Tab-separated table of C-alpha atoms and ligand atoms in Angstrom:
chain	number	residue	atom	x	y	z
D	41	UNK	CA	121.933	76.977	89.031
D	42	UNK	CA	125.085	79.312	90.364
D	43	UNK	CA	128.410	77.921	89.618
D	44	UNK	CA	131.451	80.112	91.019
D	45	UNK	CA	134.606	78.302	89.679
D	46	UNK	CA	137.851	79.436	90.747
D	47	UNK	CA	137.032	83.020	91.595
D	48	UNK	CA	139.763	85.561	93.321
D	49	UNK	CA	139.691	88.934	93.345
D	50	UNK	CA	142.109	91.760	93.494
D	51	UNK	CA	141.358	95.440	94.141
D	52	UNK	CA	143.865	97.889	93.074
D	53	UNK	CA	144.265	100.842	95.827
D	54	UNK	CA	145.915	103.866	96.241
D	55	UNK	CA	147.603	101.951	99.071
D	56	UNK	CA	148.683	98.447	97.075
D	57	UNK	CA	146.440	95.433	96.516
D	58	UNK	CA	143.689	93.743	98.247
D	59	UNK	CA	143.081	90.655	97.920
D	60	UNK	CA	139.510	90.394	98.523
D	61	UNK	CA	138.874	86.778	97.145
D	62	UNK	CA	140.843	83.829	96.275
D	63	UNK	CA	139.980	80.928	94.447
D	64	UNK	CA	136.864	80.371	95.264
D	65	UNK	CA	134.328	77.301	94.485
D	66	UNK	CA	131.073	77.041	94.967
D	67	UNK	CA	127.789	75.228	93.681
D	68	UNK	CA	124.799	76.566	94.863
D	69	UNK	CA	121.202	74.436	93.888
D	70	UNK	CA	118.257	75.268	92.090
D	71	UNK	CA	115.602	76.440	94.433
D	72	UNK	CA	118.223	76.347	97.342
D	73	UNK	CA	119.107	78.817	99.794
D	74	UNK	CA	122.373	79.353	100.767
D	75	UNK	CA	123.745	81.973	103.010
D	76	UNK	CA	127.081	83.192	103.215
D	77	UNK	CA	129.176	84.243	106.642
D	78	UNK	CA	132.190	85.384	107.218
D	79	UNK	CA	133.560	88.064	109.777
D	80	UNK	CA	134.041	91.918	108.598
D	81	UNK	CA	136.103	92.225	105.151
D	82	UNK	CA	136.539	89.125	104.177
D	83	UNK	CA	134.858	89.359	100.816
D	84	UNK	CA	131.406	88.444	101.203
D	85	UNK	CA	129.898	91.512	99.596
D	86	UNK	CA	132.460	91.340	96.846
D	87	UNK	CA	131.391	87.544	95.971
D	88	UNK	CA	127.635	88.767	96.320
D	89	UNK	CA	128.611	91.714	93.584
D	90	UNK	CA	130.887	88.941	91.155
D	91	UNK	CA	127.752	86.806	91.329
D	92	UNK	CA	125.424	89.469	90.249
D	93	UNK	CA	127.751	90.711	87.293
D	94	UNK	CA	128.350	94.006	88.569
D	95	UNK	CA	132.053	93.621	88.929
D	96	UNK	CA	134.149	91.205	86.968
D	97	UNK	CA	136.106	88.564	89.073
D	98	UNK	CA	140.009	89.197	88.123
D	99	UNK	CA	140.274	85.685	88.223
D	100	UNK	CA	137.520	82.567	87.475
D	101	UNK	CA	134.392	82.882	85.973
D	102	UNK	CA	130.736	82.817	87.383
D	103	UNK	CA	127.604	80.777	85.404
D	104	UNK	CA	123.930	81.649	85.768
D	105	UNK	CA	122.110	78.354	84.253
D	106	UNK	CA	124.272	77.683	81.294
D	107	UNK	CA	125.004	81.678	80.701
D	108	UNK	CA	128.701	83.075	81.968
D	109	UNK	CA	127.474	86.570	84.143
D	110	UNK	CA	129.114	89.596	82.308
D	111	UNK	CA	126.651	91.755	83.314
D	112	UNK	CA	123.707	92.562	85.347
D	113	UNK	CA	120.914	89.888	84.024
D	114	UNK	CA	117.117	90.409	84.277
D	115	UNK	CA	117.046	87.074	86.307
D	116	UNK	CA	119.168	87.965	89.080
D	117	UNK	CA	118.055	90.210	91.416
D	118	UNK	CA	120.271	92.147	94.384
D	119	UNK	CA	119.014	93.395	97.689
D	120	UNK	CA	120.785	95.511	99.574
D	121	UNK	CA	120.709	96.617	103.542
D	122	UNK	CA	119.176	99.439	102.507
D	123	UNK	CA	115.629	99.818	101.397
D	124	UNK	CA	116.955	102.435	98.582
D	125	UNK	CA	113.268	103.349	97.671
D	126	UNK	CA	112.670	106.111	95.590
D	127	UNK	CA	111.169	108.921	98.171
D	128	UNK	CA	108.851	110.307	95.830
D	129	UNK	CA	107.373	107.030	94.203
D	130	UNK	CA	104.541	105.305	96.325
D	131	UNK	CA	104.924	102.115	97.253
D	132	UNK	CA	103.175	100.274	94.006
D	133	UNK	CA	105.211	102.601	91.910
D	134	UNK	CA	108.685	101.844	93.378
D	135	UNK	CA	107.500	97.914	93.081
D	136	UNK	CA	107.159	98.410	89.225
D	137	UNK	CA	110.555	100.310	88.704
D	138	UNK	CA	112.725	97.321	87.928
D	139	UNK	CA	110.330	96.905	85.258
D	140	UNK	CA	110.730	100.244	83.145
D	141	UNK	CA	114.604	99.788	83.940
D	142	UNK	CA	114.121	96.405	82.023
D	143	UNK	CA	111.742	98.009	79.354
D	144	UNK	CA	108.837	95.527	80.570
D	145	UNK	CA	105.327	95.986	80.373
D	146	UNK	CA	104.284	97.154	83.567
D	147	UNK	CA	100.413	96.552	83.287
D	148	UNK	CA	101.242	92.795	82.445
D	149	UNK	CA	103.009	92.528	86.132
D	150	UNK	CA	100.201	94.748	87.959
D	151	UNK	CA	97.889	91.803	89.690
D	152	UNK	CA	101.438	89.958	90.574
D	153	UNK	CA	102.133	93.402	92.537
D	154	UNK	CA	99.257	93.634	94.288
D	155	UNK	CA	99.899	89.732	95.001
D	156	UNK	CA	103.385	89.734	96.357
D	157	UNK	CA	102.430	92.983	98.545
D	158	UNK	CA	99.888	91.118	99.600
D	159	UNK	CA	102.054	88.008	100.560
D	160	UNK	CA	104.554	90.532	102.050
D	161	UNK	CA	101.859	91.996	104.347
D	162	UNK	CA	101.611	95.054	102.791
D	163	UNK	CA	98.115	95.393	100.771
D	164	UNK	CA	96.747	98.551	101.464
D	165	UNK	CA	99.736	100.428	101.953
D	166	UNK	CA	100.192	100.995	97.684
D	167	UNK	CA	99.534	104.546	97.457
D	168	UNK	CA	101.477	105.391	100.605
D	169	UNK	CA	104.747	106.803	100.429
D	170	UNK	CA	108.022	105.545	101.930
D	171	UNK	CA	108.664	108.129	104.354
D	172	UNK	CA	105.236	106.766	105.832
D	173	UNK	CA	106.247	103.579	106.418
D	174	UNK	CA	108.292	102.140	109.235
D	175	UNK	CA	112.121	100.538	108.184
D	176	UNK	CA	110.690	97.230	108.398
D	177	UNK	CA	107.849	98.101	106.047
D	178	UNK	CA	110.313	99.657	103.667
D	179	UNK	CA	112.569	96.544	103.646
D	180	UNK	CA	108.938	94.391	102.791
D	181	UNK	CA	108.433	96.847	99.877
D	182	UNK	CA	112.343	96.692	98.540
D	183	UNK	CA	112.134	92.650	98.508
D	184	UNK	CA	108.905	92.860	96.661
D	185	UNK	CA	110.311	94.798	94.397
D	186	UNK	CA	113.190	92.804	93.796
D	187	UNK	CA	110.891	89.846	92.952
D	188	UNK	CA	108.565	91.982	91.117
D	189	UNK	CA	110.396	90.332	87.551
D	190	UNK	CA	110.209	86.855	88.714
D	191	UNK	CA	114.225	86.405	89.027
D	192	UNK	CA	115.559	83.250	89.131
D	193	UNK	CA	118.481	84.102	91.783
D	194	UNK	CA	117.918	86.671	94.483
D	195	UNK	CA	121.020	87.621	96.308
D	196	UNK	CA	120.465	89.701	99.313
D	197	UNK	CA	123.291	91.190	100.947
D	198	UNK	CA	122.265	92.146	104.291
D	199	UNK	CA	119.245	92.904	103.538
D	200	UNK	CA	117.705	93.379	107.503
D	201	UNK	CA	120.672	94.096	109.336
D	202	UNK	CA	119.712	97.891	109.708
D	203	UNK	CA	116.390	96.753	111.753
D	204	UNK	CA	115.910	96.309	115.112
D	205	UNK	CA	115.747	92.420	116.480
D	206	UNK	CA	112.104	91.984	116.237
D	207	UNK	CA	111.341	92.825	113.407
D	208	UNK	CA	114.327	90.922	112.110
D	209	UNK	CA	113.407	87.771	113.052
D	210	UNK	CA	110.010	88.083	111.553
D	211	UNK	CA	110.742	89.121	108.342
D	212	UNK	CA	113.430	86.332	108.562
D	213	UNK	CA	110.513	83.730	108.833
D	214	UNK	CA	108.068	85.066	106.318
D	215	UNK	CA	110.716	85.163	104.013
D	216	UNK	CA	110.976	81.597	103.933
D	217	UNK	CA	107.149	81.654	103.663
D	218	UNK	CA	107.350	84.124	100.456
D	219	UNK	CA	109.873	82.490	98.880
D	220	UNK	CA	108.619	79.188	98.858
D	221	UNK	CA	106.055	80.565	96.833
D	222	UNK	CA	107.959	81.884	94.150
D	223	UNK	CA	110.903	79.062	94.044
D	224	UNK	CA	114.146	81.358	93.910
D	225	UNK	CA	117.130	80.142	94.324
D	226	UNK	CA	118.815	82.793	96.894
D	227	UNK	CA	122.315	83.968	98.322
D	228	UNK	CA	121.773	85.850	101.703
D	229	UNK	CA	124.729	87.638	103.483
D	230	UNK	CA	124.398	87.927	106.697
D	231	UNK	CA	126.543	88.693	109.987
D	232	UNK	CA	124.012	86.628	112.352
D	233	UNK	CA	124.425	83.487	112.818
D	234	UNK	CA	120.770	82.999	113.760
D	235	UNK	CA	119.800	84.195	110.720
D	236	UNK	CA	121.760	81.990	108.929
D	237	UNK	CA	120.937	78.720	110.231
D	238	UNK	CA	117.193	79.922	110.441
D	239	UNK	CA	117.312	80.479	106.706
D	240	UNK	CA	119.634	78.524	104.718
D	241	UNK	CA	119.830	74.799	103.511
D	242	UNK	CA	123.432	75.692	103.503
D	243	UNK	CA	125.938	77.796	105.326
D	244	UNK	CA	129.043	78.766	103.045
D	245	UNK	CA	131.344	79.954	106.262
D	246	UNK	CA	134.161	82.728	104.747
D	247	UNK	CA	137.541	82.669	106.122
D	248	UNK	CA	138.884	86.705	106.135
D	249	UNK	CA	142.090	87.764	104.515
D	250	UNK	CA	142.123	86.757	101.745
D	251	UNK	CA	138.708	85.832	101.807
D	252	UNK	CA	138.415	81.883	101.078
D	253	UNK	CA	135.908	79.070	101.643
D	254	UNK	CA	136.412	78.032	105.302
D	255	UNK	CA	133.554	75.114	105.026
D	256	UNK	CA	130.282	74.784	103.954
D	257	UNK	CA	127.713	73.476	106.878
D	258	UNK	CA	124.406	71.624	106.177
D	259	UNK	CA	120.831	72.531	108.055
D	260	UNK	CA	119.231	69.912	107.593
D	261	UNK	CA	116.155	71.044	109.298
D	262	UNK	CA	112.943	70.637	108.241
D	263	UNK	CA	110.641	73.951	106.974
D	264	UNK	CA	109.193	75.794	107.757
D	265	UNK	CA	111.004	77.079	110.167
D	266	UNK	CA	110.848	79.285	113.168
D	267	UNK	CA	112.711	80.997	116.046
D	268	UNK	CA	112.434	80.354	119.606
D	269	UNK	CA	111.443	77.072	121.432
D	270	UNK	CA	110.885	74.172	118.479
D	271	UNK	CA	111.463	70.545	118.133
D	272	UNK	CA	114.971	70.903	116.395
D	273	UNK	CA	116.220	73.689	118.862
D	274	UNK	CA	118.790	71.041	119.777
D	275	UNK	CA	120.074	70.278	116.052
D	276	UNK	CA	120.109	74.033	115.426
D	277	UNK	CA	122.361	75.212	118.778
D	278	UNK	CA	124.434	72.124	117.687
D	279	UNK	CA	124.750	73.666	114.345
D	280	UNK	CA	125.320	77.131	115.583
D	281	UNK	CA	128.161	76.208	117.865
D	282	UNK	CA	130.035	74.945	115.108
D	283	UNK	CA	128.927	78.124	113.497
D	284	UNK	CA	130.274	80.252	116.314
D	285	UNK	CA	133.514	77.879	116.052
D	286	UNK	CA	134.451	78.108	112.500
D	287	UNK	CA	133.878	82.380	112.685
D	288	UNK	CA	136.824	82.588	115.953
D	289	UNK	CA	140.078	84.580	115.075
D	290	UNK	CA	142.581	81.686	114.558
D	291	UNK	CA	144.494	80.218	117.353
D	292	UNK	CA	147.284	81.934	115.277
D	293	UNK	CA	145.213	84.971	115.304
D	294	UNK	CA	144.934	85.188	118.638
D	295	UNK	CA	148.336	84.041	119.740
G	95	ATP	N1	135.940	98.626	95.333
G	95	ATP	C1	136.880	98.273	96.193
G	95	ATP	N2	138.120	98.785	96.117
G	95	ATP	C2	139.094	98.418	96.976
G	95	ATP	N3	138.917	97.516	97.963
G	95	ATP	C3	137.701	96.956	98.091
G	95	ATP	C4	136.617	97.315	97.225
G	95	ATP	N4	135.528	96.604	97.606
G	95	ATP	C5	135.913	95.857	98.650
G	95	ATP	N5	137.225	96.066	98.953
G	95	ATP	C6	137.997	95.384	100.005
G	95	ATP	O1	137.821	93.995	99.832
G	95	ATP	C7	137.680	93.334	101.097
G	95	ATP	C8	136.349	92.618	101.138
G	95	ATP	O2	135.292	93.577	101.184
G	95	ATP	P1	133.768	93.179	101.252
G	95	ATP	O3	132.988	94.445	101.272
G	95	ATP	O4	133.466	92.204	100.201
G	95	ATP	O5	133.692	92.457	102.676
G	95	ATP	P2	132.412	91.959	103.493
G	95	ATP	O6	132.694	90.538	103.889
G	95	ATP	O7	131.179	92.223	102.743
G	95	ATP	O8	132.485	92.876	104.792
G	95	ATP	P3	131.276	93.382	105.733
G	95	ATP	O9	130.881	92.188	106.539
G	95	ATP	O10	131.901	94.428	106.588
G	95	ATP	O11	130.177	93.890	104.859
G	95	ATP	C9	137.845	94.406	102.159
G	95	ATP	O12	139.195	94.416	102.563
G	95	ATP	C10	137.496	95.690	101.406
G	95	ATP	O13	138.171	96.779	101.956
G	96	MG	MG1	129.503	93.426	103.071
């Protein structure tokens, strides 16, 4: 579905080069989700923004399907940590905005609305607007809305970080729930390593400076899939202490 071949990037500064990216490879699955970690600057977001076409990798070349990404496409979607909700839309209205930004007929996608909102435990809450809703509830509106245009590939680049742990973890697991419904093939960013193993069939694991593929770690743990005390708790601490491993400064690093 997402084929990054040979990918590096370089950002010119005021103060020299950065080399965000180099030369990276990766394959991600129809219908899979992968999520991508790596400590603070190593390139994550960057890879996230190559993948959605709204920068152009200096180096390499990313496919959607068959299609190169030059641009922003209609079937990718991008979430970002912050809700970004229009203030002065309500809720339903700020779900159907992708839709007049793609020139779409919004009364077509009306009863799928009303049916994601409902799947994201929001029904009832379409007229309100977002200042009335907690961050939580914003984030629920912001992924409806970027699956209001059935996307194939949803890449999400921190998209709960700002929230508090709770309310995390929940929206972590009906996620899964949501998204099994709509078979999307998704790239989450994310900083916790709970959250990645929770989520992903894959964990692409970053190494910083320039940023490069450290190792890519399977979960294979059955779904659905939940937090706290379950019958793989052992597989997954296994899997996050390799996890916690592969994200240590270097010995070199530390030396
Ligand atoms: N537009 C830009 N111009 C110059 N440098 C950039 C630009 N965007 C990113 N960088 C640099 O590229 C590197 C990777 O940044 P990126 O935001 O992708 O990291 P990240 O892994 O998402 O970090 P974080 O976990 O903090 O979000 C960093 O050194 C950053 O300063
Ligand atoms: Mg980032």
């Amino acid at each position: 579905m997402i084929t990054v071949a040979g990918v590096s990037q370089v950002f010119e500064t005021a103060r020299g080069q950065v080399h965000a990216l180099e030369d990276i490879d990766l394959t991600v699955r129809e219908n899979e989700f992968v999520t991508l970690v790596g400590r603070s600057g190593c390139g994550k977001s960057t890879l996230l923004r190559i993948i959605s076409g709204l920068i152009a990798p200096t180096e390499g070349a990313v496919h959607v399907g068959d299609e190169v990404v030059t641009r922003p496409r209609r079937d990718v979607s991008v979430m970002f940590q912050r809700p970004a909700l229009l203030p002065w839309r309500n809720v339903l209205k700020n779900v159907l905005l992708p839709l007049e930004m793609l020139g779409l007929d919004k009364r077509q996608y009306l009863d799928r609305a009303h049916g994601l909102l409902e799947l994201a435990g929001m029904a009832g809450f379409e007229e309100k607007l977002p200042h009335e809703l907690s961050g939580g509830m914003q984030q629920r509106v912001s992924l409806v809305r970027s699956l209001i245009q059935q996307p194939k590939v949803l890449l999400m680049d921190e998209p709960f970080s700002a929230l508090d742990a709770l309310t995390r973890e929940e929206l972590s697991v009906e996620l899964q729930r949501i998204v099994a419904e709509e078979s999307t093939t998704i790239v989450f960013v994310t900083h916790s390593i709970d959250e990645a193993v929770l989520l992903a069939d894959r964990v692409v694991v970053l190494s910083p400076r320039p940023g490069r593929l450290q190792k890519i770690v399977d979960v294979p743990i059955p779904r659905p899939r939940t937090l706290g005390r379950n019958a793989h708790a052992d597989q997954v601490s296994h899997i996050s202490a390799e996890l916690h491993d592969l994200l240590q400064p270097g010995p070199r690093a530390a030396a």
